[in-house]
Amino acid sequence: DRLAVADPNNPKLSTSNYEIEHQIKGQFTWRKAFFGDYETGIALVGERRSGRPYSFTFGGGTSQAAAQAVWGDPRQNARQHHLFYVPDGDVIFEAMCTSGDVSSGVPGCTSTSIVSPTRSAQFASDTEAYVQRFGLDKWRGRIVPRNSHTSSWLSVLDLRLSQELPIWRKARGVLTVDVENLANMIDNDWGQLRQVSFEYFTPVVDVNRIATTGCPGGAASCYVYRPRSGSTGPVAPNESLSALPSVWKIQLGVRIEF
């Protein structure tokens, strides 16, 4: 129900939300007995992996009625899971006058329900810059495939310190100190997991309606793009911080070997 799709009735096979395309692991271990046969050990385990995939989609539209008219499904107003179509000079860009435009007396802007030609032109320009910035131009005139992009890479380094100690006869104890995410312990900006969060898609713009007049090139119909609520241009992917995997932790352990 929350899957990013072009056709919810016929979802195509595509990259999984949980695919880790690249993963590199390494380990270093050093052990030495400084007294008797009681060993001191140091172990480092590192991992670097690519981020989880995410999709570019449309927002929910300006209302359930608009979602019904465009997508045939009013639930798109909340779901926002229809994959993004990259314009190729074949959509109308509209941006409304702002309250600031109205209060400052910008010509033609007597209400926030009026389309601003100046802001619409800027919105079109910003969308083209967005398409270039995120490499979406390869799908110009087409729908961007599901999970076309990935979140940032993650690097993690863990440390284990161990020391064997005599107890009685053949019994010995082993003290361990495990530091998870050592890199984050060294620097707060390291070892952080940042990714587009569940449901792994980022709504770019809203489709207000399907126009049947005024379409570029005299087309019979076309999408009308508008900025999402609270925005003046397309919305960039938000790679939020996953708190629990992004902090360092220390665990102390003791075991007895007979």
JSON list of N, CA and C in Angstrom, two decimals, residues 117-192:
[
{"chain": "A", "resi": 117, "resn": "PRO", "atom": "N", "xyz": [2.90, 34.75, -12.39]},
{"chain": "A", "resi": 117, "resn": "PRO", "atom": "CA", "xyz": [3.77, 34.41, -13.53]},
{"chain": "A", "resi": 117, "resn": "PRO", "atom": "C", "xyz": [5.25, 34.41, -13.17]},
{"chain": "A", "resi": 118, "resn": "THR", "atom": "N", "xyz": [5.66, 35.36, -12.33]},
{"chain": "A", "resi": 118, "resn": "THR", "atom": "CA", "xyz": [7.06, 35.43, -11.94]},
{"chain": "A", "resi": 118, "resn": "THR", "atom": "C", "xyz": [7.48, 34.21, -11.12]},
{"chain": "A", "resi": 119, "resn": "ARG", "atom": "N", "xyz": [6.66, 33.88, -10.13]},
{"chain": "A", "resi": 119, "resn": "ARG", "atom": "CA", "xyz": [6.98, 32.73, -9.30]},
{"chain": "A", "resi": 119, "resn": "ARG", "atom": "C", "xyz": [6.85, 31.41, -10.08]},
{"chain": "A", "resi": 120, "resn": "SER", "atom": "N", "xyz": [5.94, 31.36, -11.02]},
{"chain": "A", "resi": 120, "resn": "SER", "atom": "CA", "xyz": [5.79, 30.16, -11.84]},
{"chain": "A", "resi": 120, "resn": "SER", "atom": "C", "xyz": [7.03, 29.93, -12.70]},
{"chain": "A", "resi": 121, "resn": "ALA", "atom": "N", "xyz": [7.56, 31.03, -13.27]},
{"chain": "A", "resi": 121, "resn": "ALA", "atom": "CA", "xyz": [8.77, 30.91, -14.08]},
{"chain": "A", "resi": 121, "resn": "ALA", "atom": "C", "xyz": [9.95, 30.46, -13.22]},
{"chain": "A", "resi": 122, "resn": "GLN", "atom": "N", "xyz": [10.03, 30.98, -11.99]},
{"chain": "A", "resi": 122, "resn": "GLN", "atom": "CA", "xyz": [11.11, 30.58, -11.08]},
{"chain": "A", "resi": 122, "resn": "GLN", "atom": "C", "xyz": [10.95, 29.12, -10.67]},
{"chain": "A", "resi": 123, "resn": "PHE", "atom": "N", "xyz": [9.72, 28.69, -10.46]},
{"chain": "A", "resi": 123, "resn": "PHE", "atom": "CA", "xyz": [9.44, 27.30, -10.11]},
{"chain": "A", "resi": 123, "resn": "PHE", "atom": "C", "xyz": [9.89, 26.37, -11.24]},
{"chain": "A", "resi": 124, "resn": "ALA", "atom": "N", "xyz": [9.60, 26.76, -12.48]},
{"chain": "A", "resi": 124, "resn": "ALA", "atom": "CA", "xyz": [10.02, 25.95, -13.63]},
{"chain": "A", "resi": 124, "resn": "ALA", "atom": "C", "xyz": [11.55, 25.87, -13.69]},
{"chain": "A", "resi": 125, "resn": "SER", "atom": "N", "xyz": [12.21, 27.00, -13.46]},
{"chain": "A", "resi": 125, "resn": "SER", "atom": "CA", "xyz": [13.67, 27.04, -13.47]},
{"chain": "A", "resi": 125, "resn": "SER", "atom": "C", "xyz": [14.26, 26.19, -12.35]},
{"chain": "A", "resi": 126, "resn": "ASP", "atom": "N", "xyz": [13.66, 26.28, -11.16]},
{"chain": "A", "resi": 126, "resn": "ASP", "atom": "CA", "xyz": [14.14, 25.50, -10.01]},
{"chain": "A", "resi": 126, "resn": "ASP", "atom": "C", "xyz": [13.96, 24.00, -10.24]},
{"chain": "A", "resi": 127, "resn": "THR", "atom": "N", "xyz": [12.86, 23.64, -10.89]},
{"chain": "A", "resi": 127, "resn": "THR", "atom": "CA", "xyz": [12.61, 22.22, -11.16]},
{"chain": "A", "resi": 127, "resn": "THR", "atom": "C", "xyz": [13.64, 21.67, -12.15]},
{"chain": "A", "resi": 128, "resn": "GLU", "atom": "N", "xyz": [13.98, 22.46, -13.16]},
{"chain": "A", "resi": 128, "resn": "GLU", "atom": "CA", "xyz": [15.00, 22.03, -14.12]},
{"chain": "A", "resi": 128, "resn": "GLU", "atom": "C", "xyz": [16.35, 21.87, -13.42]},
{"chain": "A", "resi": 129, "resn": "ALA", "atom": "N", "xyz": [16.69, 22.80, -12.53]},
{"chain": "A", "resi": 129, "resn": "ALA", "atom": "CA", "xyz": [17.94, 22.69, -11.76]},
{"chain": "A", "resi": 129, "resn": "ALA", "atom": "C", "xyz": [17.93, 21.45, -10.88]},
{"chain": "A", "resi": 130, "resn": "TYR", "atom": "N", "xyz": [16.79, 21.15, -10.31]},
{"chain": "A", "resi": 130, "resn": "TYR", "atom": "CA", "xyz": [16.62, 19.96, -9.46]},
{"chain": "A", "resi": 130, "resn": "TYR", "atom": "C", "xyz": [16.85, 18.69, -10.28]},
{"chain": "A", "resi": 131, "resn": "VAL", "atom": "N", "xyz": [16.25, 18.66, -11.47]},
{"chain": "A", "resi": 131, "resn": "VAL", "atom": "CA", "xyz": [16.40, 17.50, -12.35]},
{"chain": "A", "resi": 131, "resn": "VAL", "atom": "C", "xyz": [17.88, 17.27, -12.67]},
{"chain": "A", "resi": 132, "resn": "GLN", "atom": "N", "xyz": [18.61, 18.34, -12.95]},
{"chain": "A", "resi": 132, "resn": "GLN", "atom": "CA", "xyz": [20.04, 18.24, -13.24]},
{"chain": "A", "resi": 132, "resn": "GLN", "atom": "C", "xyz": [20.83, 17.82, -12.00]},
{"chain": "A", "resi": 133, "resn": "ARG", "atom": "N", "xyz": [20.51, 18.40, -10.88]},
{"chain": "A", "resi": 133, "resn": "ARG", "atom": "CA", "xyz": [21.25, 18.15, -9.63]},
{"chain": "A", "resi": 133, "resn": "ARG", "atom": "C", "xyz": [21.20, 16.68, -9.22]},
{"chain": "A", "resi": 134, "resn": "PHE", "atom": "N", "xyz": [20.04, 16.06, -9.36]},
{"chain": "A", "resi": 134, "resn": "PHE", "atom": "CA", "xyz": [19.88, 14.69, -8.91]},
{"chain": "A", "resi": 134, "resn": "PHE", "atom": "C", "xyz": [19.96, 13.66, -10.04]},
{"chain": "A", "resi": 135, "resn": "GLY", "atom": "N", "xyz": [20.42, 14.12, -11.21]},
{"chain": "A", "resi": 135, "resn": "GLY", "atom": "CA", "xyz": [20.64, 13.19, -12.31]},
{"chain": "A", "resi": 135, "resn": "GLY", "atom": "C", "xyz": [19.37, 12.58, -12.86]},
{"chain": "A", "resi": 136, "resn": "LEU", "atom": "N", "xyz": [18.26, 13.30, -12.77]},
{"chain": "A", "resi": 136, "resn": "LEU", "atom": "CA", "xyz": [17.00, 12.78, -13.27]},
{"chain": "A", "resi": 136, "resn": "LEU", "atom": "C", "xyz": [16.80, 13.04, -14.76]},
{"chain": "A", "resi": 137, "resn": "ASP", "atom": "N", "xyz": [17.71, 13.81, -15.37]},
{"chain": "A", "resi": 137, "resn": "ASP", "atom": "CA", "xyz": [17.55, 14.17, -16.78]},
{"chain": "A", "resi": 137, "resn": "ASP", "atom": "C", "xyz": [17.65, 12.95, -17.70]},
{"chain": "A", "resi": 138, "resn": "LYS", "atom": "N", "xyz": [18.25, 11.86, -17.22]},
{"chain": "A", "resi": 138, "resn": "LYS", "atom": "CA", "xyz": [18.34, 10.64, -18.05]},
{"chain": "A", "resi": 138, "resn": "LYS", "atom": "C", "xyz": [16.95, 10.03, -18.27]},
{"chain": "A", "resi": 139, "resn": "TRP", "atom": "N", "xyz": [15.98, 10.45, -17.45]},
{"chain": "A", "resi": 139, "resn": "TRP", "atom": "CA", "xyz": [14.60, 9.96, -17.62]},
{"chain": "A", "resi": 139, "resn": "TRP", "atom": "C", "xyz": [13.67, 11.07, -18.13]},
{"chain": "A", "resi": 140, "resn": "ARG", "atom": "N", "xyz": [14.24, 12.06, -18.78]},
{"chain": "A", "resi": 140, "resn": "ARG", "atom": "CA", "xyz": [13.42, 13.17, -19.26]},
{"chain": "A", "resi": 140, "resn": "ARG", "atom": "C", "xyz": [12.32, 12.65, -20.19]},
{"chain": "A", "resi": 141, "resn": "GLY", "atom": "N", "xyz": [11.10, 13.10, -19.93]},
{"chain": "A", "resi": 141, "resn": "GLY", "atom": "CA", "xyz": [9.96, 12.63, -20.71]},
{"chain": "A", "resi": 141, "resn": "GLY", "atom": "C", "xyz": [9.48, 11.25, -20.31]},
{"chain": "A", "resi": 142, "resn": "ARG", "atom": "N", "xyz": [10.02, 10.74, -19.18]},
{"chain": "A", "resi": 142, "resn": "ARG", "atom": "CA", "xyz": [9.62, 9.42, -18.70]},
{"chain": "A", "resi": 142, "resn": "ARG", "atom": "C", "xyz": [9.44, 9.45, -17.18]},
{"chain": "A", "resi": 143, "resn": "ILE", "atom": "N", "xyz": [8.94, 8.36, -16.64]},
{"chain": "A", "resi": 143, "resn": "ILE", "atom": "CA", "xyz": [8.77, 8.21, -15.20]},
{"chain": "A", "resi": 143, "resn": "ILE", "atom": "C", "xyz": [10.07, 7.66, -14.60]},
{"chain": "A", "resi": 144, "resn": "VAL", "atom": "N", "xyz": [10.51, 8.25, -13.51]},
{"chain": "A", "resi": 144, "resn": "VAL", "atom": "CA", "xyz": [11.73, 7.78, -12.84]},
{"chain": "A", "resi": 144, "resn": "VAL", "atom": "C", "xyz": [11.44, 6.41, -12.22]},
{"chain": "A", "resi": 145, "resn": "PRO", "atom": "N", "xyz": [12.29, 5.41, -12.46]},
{"chain": "A", "resi": 145, "resn": "PRO", "atom": "CA", "xyz": [12.03, 4.08, -11.89]},
{"chain": "A", "resi": 145, "resn": "PRO", "atom": "C", "xyz": [12.04, 4.09, -10.37]},
{"chain": "A", "resi": 146, "resn": "ARG", "atom": "N", "xyz": [11.39, 3.11, -9.82]},
{"chain": "A", "resi": 146, "resn": "ARG", "atom": "CA", "xyz": [11.36, 2.94, -8.37]},
{"chain": "A", "resi": 146, "resn": "ARG", "atom": "C", "xyz": [12.77, 2.67, -7.84]},
{"chain": "A", "resi": 147, "resn": "ASN", "atom": "N", "xyz": [13.09, 3.29, -6.71]},
{"chain": "A", "resi": 147, "resn": "ASN", "atom": "CA", "xyz": [14.38, 3.09, -6.04]},
{"chain": "A", "resi": 147, "resn": "ASN", "atom": "C", "xyz": [15.56, 3.35, -6.97]},
{"chain": "A", "resi": 148, "resn": "SER", "atom": "N", "xyz": [15.49, 4.48, -7.65]},
{"chain": "A", "resi": 148, "resn": "SER", "atom": "CA", "xyz": [16.54, 4.86, -8.61]},
{"chain": "A", "resi": 148, "resn": "SER", "atom": "C", "xyz": [17.79, 5.39, -7.94]},
{"chain": "A", "resi": 149, "resn": "HIS", "atom": "N", "xyz": [17.67, 5.87, -6.69]},
{"chain": "A", "resi": 149, "resn": "HIS", "atom": "CA", "xyz": [18.78, 6.49, -5.99]},
{"chain": "A", "resi": 149, "resn": "HIS", "atom": "C", "xyz": [19.00, 5.81, -4.64]},
{"chain": "A", "resi": 150, "resn": "THR", "atom": "N", "xyz": [20.13, 6.11, -4.02]},
{"chain": "A", "resi": 150, "resn": "THR", "atom": "CA", "xyz": [20.43, 5.55, -2.70]},
{"chain": "A", "resi": 150, "resn": "THR", "atom": "C", "xyz": [20.84, 6.65, -1.74]},
{"chain": "A", "resi": 151, "resn": "SER", "atom": "N", "xyz": [20.58, 6.41, -0.47]},
{"chain": "A", "resi": 151, "resn": "SER", "atom": "CA", "xyz": [21.02, 7.33, 0.57]},
{"chain": "A", "resi": 151, "resn": "SER", "atom": "C", "xyz": [22.54, 7.26, 0.73]},
{"chain": "A", "resi": 152, "resn": "SER", "atom": "N", "xyz": [23.06, 8.09, 1.60]},
{"chain": "A", "resi": 152, "resn": "SER", "atom": "CA", "xyz": [24.52, 8.20, 1.78]},
{"chain": "A", "resi": 152, "resn": "SER", "atom": "C", "xyz": [25.13, 6.90, 2.29]},
{"chain": "A", "resi": 153, "resn": "TRP", "atom": "N", "xyz": [26.40, 6.69, 1.94]},
{"chain": "A", "resi": 153, "resn": "TRP", "atom": "CA", "xyz": [27.15, 5.54, 2.44]},
{"chain": "A", "resi": 153, "resn": "TRP", "atom": "C", "xyz": [27.31, 5.65, 3.96]},
{"chain": "A", "resi": 154, "resn": "LEU", "atom": "N", "xyz": [27.49, 4.49, 4.59]},
{"chain": "A", "resi": 154, "resn": "LEU", "atom": "CA", "xyz": [27.72, 4.42, 6.04]},
{"chain": "A", "resi": 154, "resn": "LEU", "atom": "C", "xyz": [29.03, 3.72, 6.31]},
{"chain": "A", "resi": 155, "resn": "SER", "atom": "N", "xyz": [29.82, 4.28, 7.22]},
{"chain": "A", "resi": 155, "resn": "SER", "atom": "CA", "xyz": [31.08, 3.66, 7.65]},
{"chain": "A", "resi": 155, "resn": "SER", "atom": "C", "xyz": [31.01, 3.44, 9.17]},
{"chain": "A", "resi": 156, "resn": "VAL", "atom": "N", "xyz": [31.32, 2.22, 9.58]},
{"chain": "A", "resi": 156, "resn": "VAL", "atom": "CA", "xyz": [31.26, 1.87, 11.01]},
{"chain": "A", "resi": 156, "resn": "VAL", "atom": "C", "xyz": [32.55, 1.16, 11.40]},
{"chain": "A", "resi": 157, "resn": "LEU", "atom": "N", "xyz": [33.08, 1.47, 12.58]},
{"chain": "A", "resi": 157, "resn": "LEU", "atom": "CA", "xyz": [34.28, 0.82, 13.11]},
{"chain": "A", "resi": 157, "resn": "LEU", "atom": "C", "xyz": [34.03, 0.43, 14.56]},
{"chain": "A", "resi": 158, "resn": "ASP", "atom": "N", "xyz": [34.20, -0.85, 14.88]},
{"chain": "A", "resi": 158, "resn": "ASP", "atom": "CA", "xyz": [34.01, -1.35, 16.24]},
{"chain": "A", "resi": 158, "resn": "ASP", "atom": "C", "xyz": [35.35, -1.83, 16.80]},
{"chain": "A", "resi": 159, "resn": "LEU", "atom": "N", "xyz": [35.51, -1.71, 18.12]},
{"chain": "A", "resi": 159, "resn": "LEU", "atom": "CA", "xyz": [36.75, -2.08, 18.81]},
{"chain": "A", "resi": 159, "resn": "LEU", "atom": "C", "xyz": [36.45, -3.05, 19.94]},
{"chain": "A", "resi": 160, "resn": "ARG", "atom": "N", "xyz": [37.29, -4.08, 20.09]},
{"chain": "A", "resi": 160, "resn": "ARG", "atom": "CA", "xyz": [37.22, -4.96, 21.27]},
{"chain": "A", "resi": 160, "resn": "ARG", "atom": "C", "xyz": [38.60, -5.05, 21.90]},
{"chain": "A", "resi": 161, "resn": "LEU", "atom": "N", "xyz": [38.65, -4.81, 23.22]},
{"chain": "A", "resi": 161, "resn": "LEU", "atom": "CA", "xyz": [39.86, -5.02, 24.02]},
{"chain": "A", "resi": 161, "resn": "LEU", "atom": "C", "xyz": [39.58, -6.19, 24.96]},
{"chain": "A", "resi": 162, "resn": "SER", "atom": "N", "xyz": [40.55, -7.10, 25.08]},
{"chain": "A", "resi": 162, "resn": "SER", "atom": "CA", "xyz": [40.36, -8.26, 25.96]},
{"chain": "A", "resi": 162, "resn": "SER", "atom": "C", "xyz": [41.63, -8.54, 26.74]},
{"chain": "A", "resi": 163, "resn": "GLN", "atom": "N", "xyz": [41.45, -9.06, 27.94]},
{"chain": "A", "resi": 163, "resn": "GLN", "atom": "CA", "xyz": [42.60, -9.40, 28.78]},
{"chain": "A", "resi": 163, "resn": "GLN", "atom": "C", "xyz": [42.27, -10.66, 29.58]},
{"chain": "A", "resi": 164, "resn": "GLU", "atom": "N", "xyz": [43.13, -11.68, 29.44]},
{"chain": "A", "resi": 164, "resn": "GLU", "atom": "CA", "xyz": [42.99, -12.89, 30.24]},
{"chain": "A", "resi": 164, "resn": "GLU", "atom": "C", "xyz": [43.71, -12.71, 31.57]},
{"chain": "A", "resi": 165, "resn": "LEU", "atom": "N", "xyz": [43.11, -13.27, 32.64]},
{"chain": "A", "resi": 165, "resn": "LEU", "atom": "CA", "xyz": [43.67, -13.13, 33.99]},
{"chain": "A", "resi": 165, "resn": "LEU", "atom": "C", "xyz": [43.61, -14.47, 34.71]},
{"chain": "A", "resi": 166, "resn": "PRO", "atom": "N", "xyz": [44.60, -14.75, 35.55]},
{"chain": "A", "resi": 166, "resn": "PRO", "atom": "CA", "xyz": [44.56, -15.99, 36.33]},
{"chain": "A", "resi": 166, "resn": "PRO", "atom": "C", "xyz": [43.53, -15.89, 37.45]},
{"chain": "A", "resi": 167, "resn": "ILE", "atom": "N", "xyz": [42.86, -17.03, 37.74]},
{"chain": "A", "resi": 167, "resn": "ILE", "atom": "CA", "xyz": [41.90, -17.06, 38.85]},
{"chain": "A", "resi": 167, "resn": "ILE", "atom": "C", "xyz": [42.33, -18.11, 39.87]},
{"chain": "A", "resi": 168, "resn": "TRP", "atom": "N", "xyz": [42.28, -19.37, 39.45]},
{"chain": "A", "resi": 168, "resn": "TRP", "atom": "CA", "xyz": [42.67, -20.44, 40.37]},
{"chain": "A", "resi": 168, "resn": "TRP", "atom": "C", "xyz": [42.92, -21.70, 39.56]},
{"chain": "A", "resi": 169, "resn": "ARG", "atom": "N", "xyz": [44.11, -22.26, 39.73]},
{"chain": "A", "resi": 169, "resn": "ARG", "atom": "CA", "xyz": [44.53, -23.42, 38.98]},
{"chain": "A", "resi": 169, "resn": "ARG", "atom": "C", "xyz": [44.37, -23.17, 37.48]},
{"chain": "A", "resi": 170, "resn": "LYS", "atom": "N", "xyz": [43.55, -24.04, 36.81]},
{"chain": "A", "resi": 170, "resn": "LYS", "atom": "CA", "xyz": [43.40, -23.88, 35.37]},
{"chain": "A", "resi": 170, "resn": "LYS", "atom": "C", "xyz": [42.32, -22.86, 34.99]},
{"chain": "A", "resi": 171, "resn": "ALA", "atom": "N", "xyz": [41.59, -22.40, 35.97]},
{"chain": "A", "resi": 171, "resn": "ALA", "atom": "CA", "xyz": [40.54, -21.42, 35.67]},
{"chain": "A", "resi": 171, "resn": "ALA", "atom": "C", "xyz": [41.16, -20.05, 35.38]},
{"chain": "A", "resi": 172, "resn": "ARG", "atom": "N", "xyz": [40.61, -19.37, 34.41]},
{"chain": "A", "resi": 172, "resn": "ARG", "atom": "CA", "xyz": [41.06, -18.02, 34.09]},
{"chain": "A", "resi": 172, "resn": "ARG", "atom": "C", "xyz": [39.86, -17.15, 33.74]},
{"chain": "A", "resi": 173, "resn": "GLY", "atom": "N", "xyz": [40.03, -15.88, 33.98]},
{"chain": "A", "resi": 173, "resn": "GLY", "atom": "CA", "xyz": [38.98, -14.93, 33.62]},
{"chain": "A", "resi": 173, "resn": "GLY", "atom": "C", "xyz": [39.37, -14.14, 32.39]},
{"chain": "A", "resi": 174, "resn": "VAL", "atom": "N", "xyz": [38.36, -13.67, 31.69]},
{"chain": "A", "resi": 174, "resn": "VAL", "atom": "CA", "xyz": [38.58, -12.83, 30.50]},
{"chain": "A", "resi": 174, "resn": "VAL", "atom": "C", "xyz": [37.75, -11.57, 30.66]},
{"chain": "A", "resi": 175, "resn": "LEU", "atom": "N", "xyz": [38.43, -10.42, 30.72]},
{"chain": "A", "resi": 175, "resn": "LEU", "atom": "CA", "xyz": [37.76, -9.12, 30.76]},
{"chain": "A", "resi": 175, "resn": "LEU", "atom": "C", "xyz": [37.70, -8.58, 29.33]},
{"chain": "A", "resi": 176, "resn": "THR", "atom": "N", "xyz": [36.54, -8.06, 28.94]},
{"chain": "A", "resi": 176, "resn": "THR", "atom": "CA", "xyz": [36.39, -7.49, 27.60]},
{"chain": "A", "resi": 176, "resn": "THR", "atom": "C", "xyz": [35.76, -6.11, 27.68]},
{"chain": "A", "resi": 177, "resn": "VAL", "atom": "N", "xyz": [36.20, -5.25, 26.77]},
{"chain": "A", "resi": 177, "resn": "VAL", "atom": "CA", "xyz": [35.60, -3.93, 26.59]},
{"chain": "A", "resi": 177, "resn": "VAL", "atom": "C", "xyz": [35.27, -3.80, 25.10]},
{"chain": "A", "resi": 178, "resn": "ASP", "atom": "N", "xyz": [33.98, -3.68, 24.80]},
{"chain": "A", "resi": 178, "resn": "ASP", "atom": "CA", "xyz": [33.53, -3.53, 23.41]},
{"chain": "A", "resi": 178, "resn": "ASP", "atom": "C", "xyz": [33.06, -2.10, 23.19]},
{"chain": "A", "resi": 179, "resn": "VAL", "atom": "N", "xyz": [33.61, -1.47, 22.19]},
{"chain": "A", "resi": 179, "resn": "VAL", "atom": "CA", "xyz": [33.18, -0.12, 21.80]},
{"chain": "A", "resi": 179, "resn": "VAL", "atom": "C", "xyz": [32.53, -0.21, 20.43]},
{"chain": "A", "resi": 180, "resn": "GLU", "atom": "N", "xyz": [31.23, -0.05, 20.39]},
{"chain": "A", "resi": 180, "resn": "GLU", "atom": "CA", "xyz": [30.52, -0.04, 19.12]},
{"chain": "A", "resi": 180, "resn": "GLU", "atom": "C", "xyz": [30.51, 1.39, 18.55]},
{"chain": "A", "resi": 181, "resn": "ASN", "atom": "N", "xyz": [30.78, 1.48, 17.26]},
{"chain": "A", "resi": 181, "resn": "ASN", "atom": "CA", "xyz": [30.84, 2.76, 16.56]},
{"chain": "A", "resi": 181, "resn": "ASN", "atom": "C", "xyz": [31.93, 3.66, 17.15]},
{"chain": "A", "resi": 182, "resn": "LEU", "atom": "N", "xyz": [33.15, 3.12, 17.15]},
{"chain": "A", "resi": 182, "resn": "LEU", "atom": "CA", "xyz": [34.31, 3.85, 17.68]},
{"chain": "A", "resi": 182, "resn": "LEU", "atom": "C", "xyz": [34.50, 5.18, 16.97]},
{"chain": "A", "resi": 183, "resn": "ALA", "atom": "N", "xyz": [34.22, 5.22, 15.67]},
{"chain": "A", "resi": 183, "resn": "ALA", "atom": "CA", "xyz": [34.40, 6.46, 14.91]},
{"chain": "A", "resi": 183, "resn": "ALA", "atom": "C", "xyz": [33.56, 7.58, 15.48]},
{"chain": "A", "resi": 184, "resn": "ASN", "atom": "N", "xyz": [32.34, 7.28, 15.90]},
{"chain": "A", "resi": 184, "resn": "ASN", "atom": "CA", "xyz": [31.47, 8.30, 16.47]},
{"chain": "A", "resi": 184, "resn": "ASN", "atom": "C", "xyz": [31.96, 8.75, 17.84]},
{"chain": "A", "resi": 185, "resn": "MET", "atom": "N", "xyz": [32.65, 7.84, 18.54]},
{"chain": "A", "resi": 185, "resn": "MET", "atom": "CA", "xyz": [33.23, 8.21, 19.84]},
{"chain": "A", "resi": 185, "resn": "MET", "atom": "C", "xyz": [34.35, 9.22, 19.64]},
{"chain": "A", "resi": 186, "resn": "ILE", "atom": "N", "xyz": [35.08, 9.09, 18.52]},
{"chain": "A", "resi": 186, "resn": "ILE", "atom": "CA", "xyz": [36.20, 10.00, 18.23]},
{"chain": "A", "resi": 186, "resn": "ILE", "atom": "C", "xyz": [35.68, 11.34, 17.74]},
{"chain": "A", "resi": 187, "resn": "ASP", "atom": "N", "xyz": [34.66, 11.30, 16.87]},
{"chain": "A", "resi": 187, "resn": "ASP", "atom": "CA", "xyz": [34.11, 12.53, 16.28]},
{"chain": "A", "resi": 187, "resn": "ASP", "atom": "C", "xyz": [32.61, 12.34, 16.10]},
{"chain": "A", "resi": 188, "resn": "ASN", "atom": "N", "xyz": [31.82, 13.27, 16.64]},
{"chain": "A", "resi": 188, "resn": "ASN", "atom": "CA", "xyz": [30.36, 13.15, 16.59]},
{"chain": "A", "resi": 188, "resn": "ASN", "atom": "C", "xyz": [29.80, 13.13, 15.18]},
{"chain": "A", "resi": 189, "resn": "ASP", "atom": "N", "xyz": [30.55, 13.64, 14.21]},
{"chain": "A", "resi": 189, "resn": "ASP", "atom": "CA", "xyz": [30.07, 13.69, 12.83]},
{"chain": "A", "resi": 189, "resn": "ASP", "atom": "C", "xyz": [30.38, 12.40, 12.07]},
{"chain": "A", "resi": 190, "resn": "TRP", "atom": "N", "xyz": [31.11, 11.49, 12.68]},
{"chain": "A", "resi": 190, "resn": "TRP", "atom": "CA", "xyz": [31.46, 10.23, 12.02]},
{"chain": "A", "resi": 190, "resn": "TRP", "atom": "C", "xyz": [30.52, 9.11, 12.46]},
{"chain": "A", "resi": 191, "resn": "GLY", "atom": "N", "xyz": [30.43, 8.07, 11.64]},
{"chain": "A", "resi": 191, "resn": "GLY", "atom": "CA", "xyz": [29.64, 6.90, 12.01]},
{"chain": "A", "resi": 191, "resn": "GLY", "atom": "C", "xyz": [28.16, 7.15, 12.14]},
{"chain": "A", "resi": 192, "resn": "GLN", "atom": "N", "xyz": [27.65, 8.13, 11.39]},
{"chain": "A", "resi": 192, "resn": "GLN", "atom": "CA", "xyz": [26.23, 8.46, 11.46]},
{"chain": "A", "resi": 192, "resn": "GLN", "atom": "C", "xyz": [25.46, 7.81, 10.31]}
]
